[in-house]
Amino acid sequence: MTQTLTTRSRARSQQWFQRAQQSLVEGVNSLSRGAAVYHPGPVVLERGRGSHVWDADGNDYVDFMMSFGALIHGHAHPKLVEVVSQAMAEGSHFATATSAEVEAAERFRRMVPSAELVRFTNTGTEATMLALRLARAHTRRTRFLKFEGHYHGWYDCYLLNGHSYSPEEIGSPENPMKIPDSAGIPPSTFDEVVLAPWNDASALERVMRDHGRELAAVITEPIMANMGCIPPRDGYLERLRELTCDYGVLLIFDEVVTGFRYAPGGCQEFYGIRPDISVFGKALGAGFPVGAVAGPRPILDRMRWGEDMVLHYGTFNGHRLTMKVVAANLDLLSADGTYRNLHAIGNAAIAGLQAVFRKRKIKAIVQGFGPMFQIYFTGRDAIHDYRDYCKHVDTRRHSHFVHLLLERGIYMTPSNGLHWIISTVHTESDVTALVEAVDQACAELA
């Protein structure tokens, strides 16, 4: 048996958090890191190696958050450390053409089936912004369809119904209420957005009949990753692809979370769906900030200089150091057996967690497969969409549960809307530590 890690005091984390609040809004640089999620405050991490991280008090954790999925090879991978060190010594960034961006793009195209061309950005949000601009320019339409519960970055027009709300607030599936996720956005911004339920083929058909001819694009996560981990129903993505083709609407796959995680070419390869435009981030950079927009030449070429071009600038686009990391990362992911191992370790973790919940007679499900999953405290057999999540998932119980795991050396975000991540460096021993910690937490939870 692997001995479960037990964390000691987190006094120094609290000290750093109190100090941070003098200089940073809520003491953090993103709301998902602060007291809105972690109670009484965040765990302040100082270093990481492989699948483990250590906090300011020296506590050791097995990391299953992995920077929200960005760390596909875990912390401080030796090959990536070597690449970064060399790139820094040679010059990290020139804001001009480099061979590094060419090599990264060539490897990207070899892995992603739909990528005739690629344009690198700095974040996933930038990539989704650019994808919509390209779709509007290409179709000469302005409206687009966004699904409830999906998150495509913090661009104004995407910030609708990305958080969970009470069932009474969200309206009916036939007429969803548009609920902005942020203040400071003019209401007119959402006039161009058609909001629809996800994972419901009949609802999709109705919406497309009503609005299909005026839509530039439909943007979707192939697996809903903003409400934990909600896979598509059988045939749903195929029907979405058919309908967008029928109405001349571009299909945008937001693979910022799923890209390079389920298969070399992301979910589009795993499910056999070819989108018109796809966007990537997180695992693409293996811990470095990067995004990408990929697609066929006729669409991507609209960024060429000239009349009616789609403007896209960026001082840090194709950042040399990051491009070196991207190329090395994609080489590592191309090694034989990488995805087979990712799926095997993830599925072993899922099976172990399910066994604990059965043994402890706790109403919880583990949803997802392979390298990404989420735990929902619910009496239902599955969570299929945003409305299921809002109505049937006990997010407070999940938060309490994860805080119990933090005390037992498992690092994970208490936010139920995110997901557990398996990296290439997680091992069977890590899974054993997780299952033992969950068993102990469930004993206290019950």
Tab-separated table of C-alpha atoms in Angstrom:
chain	number	residue	atom	x	y	z
A	1	MET	CA	0.000	0.000	0.000
A	2	THR	CA	1.191	3.509	-0.802
A	3	GLN	CA	1.182	5.724	2.259
A	4	THR	CA	-1.162	8.659	1.746
A	5	LEU	CA	0.527	12.026	2.105
A	6	THR	CA	-0.750	14.122	5.001
A	7	THR	CA	-0.340	17.878	4.891
A	8	ARG	CA	0.721	19.821	7.914
A	9	SER	CA	0.038	23.480	8.692
A	10	ARG	CA	-0.503	25.862	5.801
A	11	ALA	CA	0.387	28.906	7.892
A	12	ARG	CA	2.916	30.266	5.405
A	13	SER	CA	0.367	29.997	2.589
A	14	GLN	CA	-1.966	32.127	4.681
A	15	GLN	CA	0.782	34.639	5.355
A	16	TRP	CA	1.577	34.957	1.658
A	17	PHE	CA	-2.122	35.278	0.834
A	18	GLN	CA	-2.581	38.079	3.348
A	19	ARG	CA	0.472	39.844	1.946
A	20	ALA	CA	-0.757	39.372	-1.627
A	21	GLN	CA	-4.031	41.143	-0.880
A	22	GLN	CA	-2.103	44.385	-0.377
A	23	SER	CA	-0.956	44.350	-4.013
A	24	LEU	CA	-3.285	42.053	-5.988
A	25	VAL	CA	-7.071	42.093	-6.364
A	26	GLU	CA	-8.297	39.435	-3.905
A	27	GLY	CA	-4.646	38.441	-3.590
A	28	VAL	CA	-4.587	36.584	-6.916
A	29	ASN	CA	-4.445	37.136	-10.676
A	30	SER	CA	-7.405	34.943	-11.594
A	31	LEU	CA	-10.618	34.398	-9.630
A	32	SER	CA	-10.291	30.620	-9.862
A	33	ARG	CA	-7.208	30.763	-7.618
A	34	GLY	CA	-8.546	32.775	-4.696
A	35	ALA	CA	-10.875	32.656	-1.732
A	36	ALA	CA	-13.918	32.273	-3.996
A	37	VAL	CA	-12.732	28.688	-4.537
A	38	TYR	CA	-10.228	27.840	-1.776
A	39	HIS	CA	-11.161	28.283	1.891
A	40	PRO	CA	-9.915	30.112	3.846
A	41	GLY	CA	-7.469	30.919	1.076
A	42	PRO	CA	-5.345	29.357	-1.656
A	43	VAL	CA	-2.513	26.892	-1.236
A	44	VAL	CA	0.578	28.883	-2.233
A	45	LEU	CA	2.748	26.578	-4.318
A	46	GLU	CA	6.510	27.034	-4.559
A	47	ARG	CA	7.847	24.224	-6.737
A	48	GLY	CA	6.902	21.141	-8.691
A	49	ARG	CA	8.536	18.105	-10.232
A	50	GLY	CA	6.882	15.339	-12.170
A	51	SER	CA	3.424	14.711	-10.732
A	52	HIS	CA	4.150	16.394	-7.380
A	53	VAL	CA	4.024	19.961	-6.064
A	54	TRP	CA	5.208	21.505	-2.793
A	55	ASP	CA	3.648	24.487	-1.049
A	56	ALA	CA	5.179	27.334	0.942
A	57	ASP	CA	5.041	25.205	4.110
A	58	GLY	CA	6.837	22.279	2.476
A	59	ASN	CA	3.738	20.095	2.153
A	60	ASP	CA	3.924	17.526	-0.637
A	61	TYR	CA	0.926	16.900	-2.921
A	62	VAL	CA	0.174	14.688	-5.907
A	63	ASP	CA	-1.068	17.198	-8.476
A	64	PHE	CA	-4.222	16.277	-10.388
A	65	MET	CA	-5.031	19.832	-11.457
A	66	MET	CA	-1.902	20.260	-13.583
A	67	SER	CA	-2.406	23.970	-14.246
A	68	PHE	CA	-5.975	23.323	-15.459
A	69	GLY	CA	-4.602	20.867	-18.007
A	70	ALA	CA	-1.708	22.909	-19.364
A	71	LEU	CA	0.986	20.650	-17.883
A	72	ILE	CA	0.571	17.648	-20.160
A	73	HIS	CA	4.057	16.417	-19.142
A	74	GLY	CA	3.866	17.444	-15.507
A	75	HIS	CA	6.270	19.781	-13.748
A	76	ALA	CA	9.851	20.521	-14.812
A	77	HIS	CA	10.081	17.780	-17.438
A	78	PRO	CA	13.837	17.299	-18.061
A	79	LYS	CA	13.576	17.654	-21.839
A	80	LEU	CA	11.549	20.854	-21.594
A	81	VAL	CA	13.902	22.279	-18.958
A	82	GLU	CA	16.793	21.629	-21.351
A	83	VAL	CA	14.972	23.275	-24.261
A	84	VAL	CA	14.019	26.334	-22.207
A	85	SER	CA	17.531	26.789	-20.852
A	86	GLN	CA	19.057	26.688	-24.322
A	87	ALA	CA	16.426	28.993	-25.804
A	88	MET	CA	16.964	31.538	-23.034
A	89	ALA	CA	20.707	31.485	-23.594
A	90	GLU	CA	20.248	32.126	-27.313
A	91	GLY	CA	17.563	34.799	-26.968
A	92	SER	CA	14.029	34.138	-25.863
A	93	HIS	CA	12.101	36.469	-28.161
A	94	PHE	CA	12.725	38.635	-31.217
A	95	ALA	CA	9.210	39.619	-32.387
A	96	THR	CA	10.193	38.663	-35.907
A	97	ALA	CA	10.286	35.563	-38.099
A	98	THR	CA	12.161	32.603	-36.600
A	99	SER	CA	12.870	29.019	-37.592
A	100	ALA	CA	11.371	27.960	-34.240
A	101	GLU	CA	7.839	28.979	-35.264
A	102	VAL	CA	8.186	27.100	-38.553
A	103	GLU	CA	9.251	23.903	-36.810
A	104	ALA	CA	6.431	24.211	-34.272
A	105	ALA	CA	3.870	24.788	-37.041
A	106	GLU	CA	5.101	21.806	-39.053
A	107	ARG	CA	4.734	19.489	-36.077
A	108	PHE	CA	1.307	20.960	-35.304
A	109	ARG	CA	0.077	20.296	-38.855
A	110	ARG	CA	1.314	16.708	-38.746
A	111	MET	CA	-0.757	16.051	-35.615
A	112	VAL	CA	-3.989	17.976	-36.261
A	113	PRO	CA	-6.013	16.566	-39.197
A	114	SER	CA	-7.834	19.798	-40.087
A	115	ALA	CA	-4.808	22.103	-39.940
A	116	GLU	CA	-3.724	23.192	-43.397
A	117	LEU	CA	-2.443	26.371	-41.781
A	118	VAL	CA	-1.971	27.519	-38.195
A	119	ARG	CA	-1.645	30.921	-36.535
A	120	PHE	CA	-0.182	31.053	-33.037
A	121	THR	CA	-1.596	33.387	-30.389
A	122	ASN	CA	-0.700	33.919	-26.742
A	123	THR	CA	-3.787	32.494	-25.024
A	124	GLY	CA	-6.858	30.401	-25.685
A	125	THR	CA	-9.040	33.482	-25.306
A	126	GLU	CA	-7.130	35.237	-28.092
A	127	ALA	CA	-7.529	32.160	-30.278
A	128	THR	CA	-11.317	32.024	-29.865
A	129	MET	CA	-11.564	35.767	-30.553
A	130	LEU	CA	-9.638	35.344	-33.797
A	131	ALA	CA	-11.632	32.269	-34.823
A	132	LEU	CA	-14.911	34.176	-34.610
A	133	ARG	CA	-13.495	37.133	-36.546
A	134	LEU	CA	-12.331	34.784	-39.307
A	135	ALA	CA	-15.732	33.072	-39.428
A	136	ARG	CA	-17.552	36.378	-39.740
A	137	ALA	CA	-15.237	37.583	-42.483
A	138	HIS	CA	-15.470	34.309	-44.399
A	139	THR	CA	-19.267	33.961	-44.293
A	140	ARG	CA	-20.103	37.706	-44.283
A	141	ARG	CA	-22.568	36.979	-41.487
A	142	THR	CA	-22.339	38.395	-37.965
A	143	ARG	CA	-24.392	36.199	-35.622
A	144	PHE	CA	-23.080	33.027	-34.017
A	145	LEU	CA	-24.411	30.218	-31.852
A	146	LYS	CA	-23.006	29.607	-28.380
A	147	PHE	CA	-24.071	26.752	-26.123
A	148	GLU	CA	-25.129	27.020	-22.493
A	149	GLY	CA	-22.376	26.204	-20.044
A	150	HIS	CA	-19.506	26.409	-22.512
A	151	TYR	CA	-16.595	28.754	-21.845
A	152	HIS	CA	-14.571	30.205	-24.701
A	153	GLY	CA	-12.486	32.752	-22.846
A	154	TRP	CA	-13.345	36.147	-21.411
A	155	TYR	CA	-14.076	37.931	-24.721
A	156	ASP	CA	-17.249	40.020	-24.247
A	157	CYS	CA	-19.639	38.224	-26.570
A	158	TYR	CA	-18.699	34.763	-25.230
A	159	LEU	CA	-19.544	35.633	-21.619
A	160	LEU	CA	-23.062	34.250	-21.506
A	161	ASN	CA	-24.279	31.456	-19.214
A	162	GLY	CA	-20.793	30.197	-18.513
A	163	HIS	CA	-21.429	29.950	-14.768
A	164	SER	CA	-24.013	27.775	-13.080
A	165	TYR	CA	-27.228	29.432	-11.964
A	166	SER	CA	-30.376	28.203	-10.252
A	167	PRO	CA	-32.817	26.314	-12.505
A	168	GLU	CA	-35.344	29.137	-12.026
A	169	GLU	CA	-32.940	31.710	-13.486
A	170	ILE	CA	-31.950	30.025	-16.734
A	171	GLY	CA	-35.354	29.866	-18.427
A	172	SER	CA	-36.683	27.085	-20.615
A	173	PRO	CA	-34.620	25.073	-23.112
A	174	GLU	CA	-36.751	26.575	-25.889
A	175	ASN	CA	-36.082	30.131	-24.707
A	176	PRO	CA	-32.928	30.244	-22.550
A	177	MET	CA	-32.331	33.357	-20.506
A	178	LYS	CA	-29.187	35.215	-21.523
A	179	ILE	CA	-27.259	35.778	-18.302
A	180	PRO	CA	-24.024	37.786	-18.666
A	181	ASP	CA	-21.108	36.355	-16.710
A	182	SER	CA	-19.503	39.761	-16.233
A	183	ALA	CA	-20.380	43.356	-15.532
A	184	GLY	CA	-19.133	45.995	-17.940
A	185	ILE	CA	-20.507	44.440	-21.128
A	186	PRO	CA	-23.111	46.446	-23.080
A	187	PRO	CA	-26.348	44.440	-23.454
A	188	SER	CA	-26.260	45.055	-27.215
A	189	THR	CA	-23.140	42.863	-27.383
A	190	PHE	CA	-25.344	39.813	-27.026
A	191	ASP	CA	-27.725	40.769	-29.831
A	192	GLU	CA	-25.454	38.834	-32.182
A	193	VAL	CA	-25.436	35.703	-30.012
A	194	VAL	CA	-27.893	32.825	-30.338
A	195	LEU	CA	-27.901	30.799	-27.105
A	196	ALA	CA	-28.907	27.136	-27.155
A	197	PRO	CA	-28.834	23.980	-25.008
A	198	TRP	CA	-25.987	21.565	-25.750
A	199	ASN	CA	-26.108	17.796	-26.263
A	200	ASP	CA	-29.725	17.907	-27.438
A	201	ALA	CA	-30.028	17.092	-31.140
A	202	SER	CA	-33.707	18.025	-31.428
A	203	ALA	CA	-33.089	21.412	-29.796
A	204	LEU	CA	-30.173	21.973	-32.147
A	205	GLU	CA	-32.293	21.152	-35.178
A	206	ARG	CA	-34.954	23.625	-34.041
A	207	VAL	CA	-32.439	26.417	-33.453
A	208	MET	CA	-30.794	25.832	-36.808
A	209	ARG	CA	-34.153	25.930	-38.593
A	210	ASP	CA	-34.870	29.282	-36.954
A	211	HIS	CA	-31.443	30.908	-37.207
A	212	GLY	CA	-29.149	28.787	-39.385
A	213	ARG	CA	-29.165	31.092	-42.418
A	214	GLU	CA	-27.988	34.077	-40.354
A	215	LEU	CA	-25.191	32.372	-38.424
A	216	ALA	CA	-21.524	32.812	-39.232
A	217	ALA	CA	-20.466	30.042	-36.879
A	218	VAL	CA	-21.349	27.558	-34.194
A	219	ILE	CA	-18.673	27.300	-31.524
A	220	THR	CA	-18.547	24.296	-29.222
A	221	GLU	CA	-16.318	22.404	-26.853
A	222	PRO	CA	-16.316	18.836	-28.236
A	223	ILE	CA	-16.403	17.672	-24.621
A	224	MET	CA	-18.016	20.184	-22.275
A	225	ALA	CA	-15.071	21.007	-20.033
A	226	ASN	CA	-16.489	24.091	-18.326
A	227	MET	CA	-18.994	22.124	-16.241
A	228	GLY	CA	-16.554	19.430	-15.223
A	229	CYS	CA	-16.395	16.785	-17.924
A	230	ILE	CA	-19.525	16.121	-19.991
A	231	PRO	CA	-18.977	13.969	-23.095
A	232	PRO	CA	-21.241	14.378	-26.137
A	233	ARG	CA	-24.118	11.959	-26.581
A	234	ASP	CA	-23.647	9.351	-29.293
A	235	GLY	CA	-24.102	10.975	-32.692
A	236	TYR	CA	-24.423	14.536	-31.373
A	237	LEU	CA	-21.221	15.955	-32.840
A	238	GLU	CA	-21.918	14.197	-36.123
A	239	ARG	CA	-25.369	15.805	-36.282
A	240	LEU	CA	-23.868	19.183	-35.436
A	241	ARG	CA	-21.421	18.807	-38.308
A	242	GLU	CA	-24.222	17.848	-40.715
A	243	LEU	CA	-26.441	20.777	-39.760
A	244	THR	CA	-23.683	23.375	-39.990
A	245	CYS	CA	-22.856	22.121	-43.483
A	246	ASP	CA	-26.529	22.228	-44.488
A	247	TYR	CA	-26.869	25.881	-43.462
A	248	GLY	CA	-23.473	27.119	-44.627
A	249	VAL	CA	-22.335	27.772	-41.052
A	250	LEU	CA	-18.709	27.330	-39.991
A	251	LEU	CA	-18.125	24.860	-37.175
A	252	ILE	CA	-15.542	26.020	-34.628
A	253	PHE	CA	-14.149	23.398	-32.270
A	254	ASP	CA	-12.825	24.932	-29.079
A	255	GLU	CA	-10.094	22.442	-28.193
A	256	VAL	CA	-8.294	24.741	-25.774
A	257	VAL	CA	-8.903	22.124	-23.059
A	258	THR	CA	-9.225	18.915	-25.102
A	259	GLY	CA	-6.523	19.531	-27.705
A	260	PHE	CA	-3.530	17.139	-27.574
A	261	ARG	CA	-5.149	15.415	-24.608
A	262	TYR	CA	-7.369	12.609	-25.923
A	263	ALA	CA	-5.472	11.924	-29.128
A	264	PRO	CA	-2.591	13.492	-31.067
A	265	GLY	CA	-5.094	15.540	-33.068
A	266	GLY	CA	-7.427	16.243	-30.149
A	267	CYS	CA	-11.128	15.407	-29.974
A	268	GLN	CA	-11.587	16.022	-33.683
A	269	GLU	CA	-9.359	13.019	-34.307
A	270	PHE	CA	-10.836	10.987	-31.447
A	271	TYR	CA	-14.426	11.489	-32.641
A	272	GLY	CA	-13.651	11.667	-36.357
A	273	ILE	CA	-15.182	15.126	-36.882
A	274	ARG	CA	-13.543	17.722	-39.143
A	275	PRO	CA	-14.346	21.268	-37.991
A	276	ASP	CA	-13.903	24.308	-40.213
A	277	ILE	CA	-11.817	26.115	-37.607
A	278	SER	CA	-10.292	24.782	-34.415
A	279	VAL	CA	-8.603	26.542	-31.532
A	280	PHE	CA	-6.044	25.202	-29.088
A	281	GLY	CA	-4.188	26.216	-25.927
A	282	LYS	CA	-3.272	24.703	-22.539
A	283	ALA	CA	-1.602	21.345	-23.348
A	284	LEU	CA	-0.136	22.791	-26.561
A	285	GLY	CA	2.294	24.887	-24.516
A	286	ALA	CA	3.123	22.301	-21.822
A	287	GLY	CA	3.000	25.059	-19.202
A	288	PHE	CA	3.850	28.062	-21.378
A	289	PRO	CA	1.190	30.570	-22.494
A	290	VAL	CA	0.137	29.904	-26.067
A	291	GLY	CA	-2.934	29.516	-28.236
A	292	ALA	CA	-3.478	28.511	-31.838
A	293	VAL	CA	-6.072	28.824	-34.585
A	294	ALA	CA	-6.030	26.151	-37.274
A	295	GLY	CA	-8.034	25.371	-40.367
A	296	PRO	CA	-8.113	25.256	-44.153
A	297	ARG	CA	-6.086	27.684	-46.249
A	298	PRO	CA	-9.067	29.600	-47.739
A	299	ILE	CA	-10.188	30.622	-44.238
A	300	LEU	CA	-6.814	31.202	-42.572
A	301	ASP	CA	-5.512	33.065	-45.631
A	302	ARG	CA	-7.978	35.843	-44.875
A	303	MET	CA	-5.286	37.136	-42.511
A	304	ARG	CA	-3.005	37.887	-45.485
A	305	TRP	CA	-2.226	41.568	-45.907
A	306	GLY	CA	-4.572	43.262	-48.338
A	307	GLU	CA	-8.044	44.593	-48.861
A	308	ASP	CA	-10.702	43.116	-46.516
A	309	MET	CA	-8.057	41.311	-44.498
A	310	VAL	CA	-8.747	39.956	-41.025
A	311	LEU	CA	-6.387	41.895	-38.808
A	312	HIS	CA	-4.408	39.961	-36.221
A	313	TYR	CA	-1.324	41.465	-34.623
A	314	GLY	CA	0.656	40.402	-31.554
A	315	THR	CA	4.128	41.268	-30.324
A	316	PHE	CA	4.396	37.927	-28.568
A	317	ASN	CA	2.764	35.756	-31.250
A	318	GLY	CA	5.144	32.931	-32.113
A	319	HIS	CA	7.314	33.714	-29.077
A	320	ARG	CA	10.612	31.977	-29.833
A	321	LEU	CA	11.086	30.278	-26.474
A	322	THR	CA	7.474	29.105	-26.431
A	323	MET	CA	7.734	27.780	-29.996
A	324	LYS	CA	10.790	25.754	-28.975
A	325	VAL	CA	8.760	24.295	-26.117
A	326	VAL	CA	5.783	23.581	-28.394
A	327	ALA	CA	7.965	21.661	-30.848
A	328	ALA	CA	9.611	19.620	-28.081
A	329	ASN	CA	6.233	19.006	-26.434
A	330	LEU	CA	4.682	17.691	-29.644
A	331	ASP	CA	7.700	15.436	-30.189
A	332	LEU	CA	7.189	13.982	-26.708
A	333	LEU	CA	3.483	13.460	-27.359
A	334	SER	CA	4.279	11.697	-30.641
A	335	ALA	CA	6.203	8.931	-28.864
A	336	ASP	CA	4.687	5.478	-29.241
A	337	GLY	CA	2.280	4.531	-26.476
A	338	THR	CA	1.834	8.035	-25.039
A	339	TYR	CA	-1.928	8.217	-25.456
A	340	ARG	CA	-2.461	4.568	-24.636
A	341	ASN	CA	-0.753	5.184	-21.280
A	342	LEU	CA	-2.666	8.434	-20.633
A	343	HIS	CA	-5.967	6.646	-21.117
A	344	ALA	CA	-4.906	3.614	-19.058
A	345	ILE	CA	-3.803	5.649	-16.026
A	346	GLY	CA	-6.906	7.844	-16.222
A	347	ASN	CA	-9.278	4.921	-16.532
A	348	ALA	CA	-7.583	3.198	-13.580
A	349	ALA	CA	-8.127	6.324	-11.479
A	350	ILE	CA	-11.781	6.504	-12.518
A	351	ALA	CA	-12.369	2.831	-11.697
A	352	GLY	CA	-10.689	3.231	-8.304
A	353	LEU	CA	-12.781	6.256	-7.391
A	354	GLN	CA	-15.994	4.560	-8.479
A	355	ALA	CA	-15.149	1.573	-6.287
A	356	VAL	CA	-14.640	3.809	-3.248
A	357	PHE	CA	-17.960	5.593	-3.736
A	358	ARG	CA	-19.741	2.243	-4.062
A	359	LYS	CA	-18.064	0.877	-0.950
A	360	ARG	CA	-18.841	3.998	1.076
A	361	LYS	CA	-22.399	4.155	-0.331
A	362	ILE	CA	-21.931	7.788	-1.357
A	363	LYS	CA	-24.100	9.214	-4.108
A	364	ALA	CA	-21.436	10.316	-6.536
A	365	ILE	CA	-20.447	9.580	-10.103
A	366	VAL	CA	-17.114	9.861	-11.884
A	367	GLN	CA	-17.738	11.118	-15.392
A	368	GLY	CA	-15.348	11.246	-18.296
A	369	PHE	CA	-12.706	8.879	-19.537
A	370	GLY	CA	-8.965	8.586	-19.891
A	371	PRO	CA	-6.970	11.733	-19.227
A	372	MET	CA	-9.821	13.974	-18.020
A	373	PHE	CA	-12.765	13.387	-15.679
A	374	GLN	CA	-14.834	14.955	-12.931
A	375	ILE	CA	-16.599	13.835	-9.766
A	376	TYR	CA	-20.227	14.882	-9.334
A	377	PHE	CA	-22.108	14.432	-6.084
A	378	THR	CA	-25.520	13.559	-7.452
A	379	GLY	CA	-28.114	10.830	-7.376
A	380	ARG	CA	-28.273	10.735	-11.166
A	381	ASP	CA	-26.508	8.198	-13.377
A	382	ALA	CA	-25.015	10.887	-15.625
A	383	ILE	CA	-24.830	14.643	-16.149
A	384	HIS	CA	-25.574	15.362	-19.793
A	385	ASP	CA	-25.676	19.139	-20.030
A	386	TYR	CA	-25.630	22.540	-18.347
A	387	ARG	CA	-29.175	22.201	-17.041
A	388	ASP	CA	-28.408	18.843	-15.428
A	389	TYR	CA	-25.390	20.434	-13.777
A	390	CYS	CA	-27.311	23.443	-12.464
A	391	LYS	CA	-30.168	21.310	-11.148
A	392	HIS	CA	-28.632	18.081	-9.910
A	393	VAL	CA	-24.982	18.610	-8.898
A	394	ASP	CA	-24.063	19.395	-5.289
A	395	THR	CA	-21.124	21.729	-5.892
A	396	ARG	CA	-20.764	22.640	-2.196
A	397	ARG	CA	-20.295	18.998	-1.258
A	398	HIS	CA	-17.654	18.686	-3.965
A	399	SER	CA	-15.796	21.716	-2.592
A	400	HIS	CA	-15.819	20.283	0.928
A	401	PHE	CA	-14.635	16.928	-0.420
A	402	VAL	CA	-11.671	18.441	-2.269
A	403	HIS	CA	-10.649	20.474	0.772
A	404	LEU	CA	-10.512	17.153	2.647
A	405	LEU	CA	-8.267	15.789	-0.093
A	406	LEU	CA	-5.954	18.791	0.158
A	407	GLU	CA	-5.413	17.817	3.793
A	408	ARG	CA	-4.412	14.353	2.564
A	409	GLY	CA	-1.838	15.390	-0.008
A	410	ILE	CA	-3.973	15.507	-3.165
A	411	TYR	CA	-3.837	18.805	-5.027
A	412	MET	CA	-6.973	19.668	-6.959
A	413	THR	CA	-9.214	22.676	-7.450
A	414	PRO	CA	-12.392	22.637	-5.331
A	415	SER	CA	-14.304	24.098	-8.283
A	416	ASN	CA	-16.716	21.485	-9.602
A	417	GLY	CA	-16.780	23.212	-12.976
A	418	LEU	CA	-13.197	22.192	-13.718
A	419	HIS	CA	-11.756	18.695	-14.049
A	420	TRP	CA	-9.200	16.146	-12.903
A	421	ILE	CA	-6.224	15.904	-15.249
A	422	ILE	CA	-3.897	12.990	-15.962
A	423	SER	CA	-0.473	13.864	-17.362
A	424	THR	CA	2.154	11.681	-19.009
A	425	VAL	CA	4.081	11.531	-15.721
A	426	HIS	CA	1.275	10.250	-13.495
A	427	THR	CA	1.863	6.695	-12.334
A	428	GLU	CA	-0.009	3.785	-10.820
A	429	SER	CA	1.422	4.848	-7.447
A	430	ASP	CA	-0.187	8.263	-7.871
A	431	VAL	CA	-3.509	6.584	-8.579
A	432	THR	CA	-3.137	4.438	-5.466
A	433	ALA	CA	-2.403	7.546	-3.372
A	434	LEU	CA	-5.480	9.246	-4.818
A	435	VAL	CA	-7.791	6.298	-4.150
A	436	GLU	CA	-6.548	5.940	-0.564
A	437	ALA	CA	-7.001	9.666	0.086
A	438	VAL	CA	-10.509	9.579	-1.377
A	439	ASP	CA	-11.388	6.606	0.795
A	440	GLN	CA	-10.273	8.501	3.897
A	441	ALA	CA	-12.068	11.684	2.829
A	442	CYS	CA	-15.266	9.748	2.172
A	443	ALA	CA	-15.148	8.283	5.658
A	444	GLU	CA	-15.170	11.799	7.044
A	445	LEU	CA	-17.599	13.083	4.417
A	446	ALA	CA	-20.178	10.431	5.221
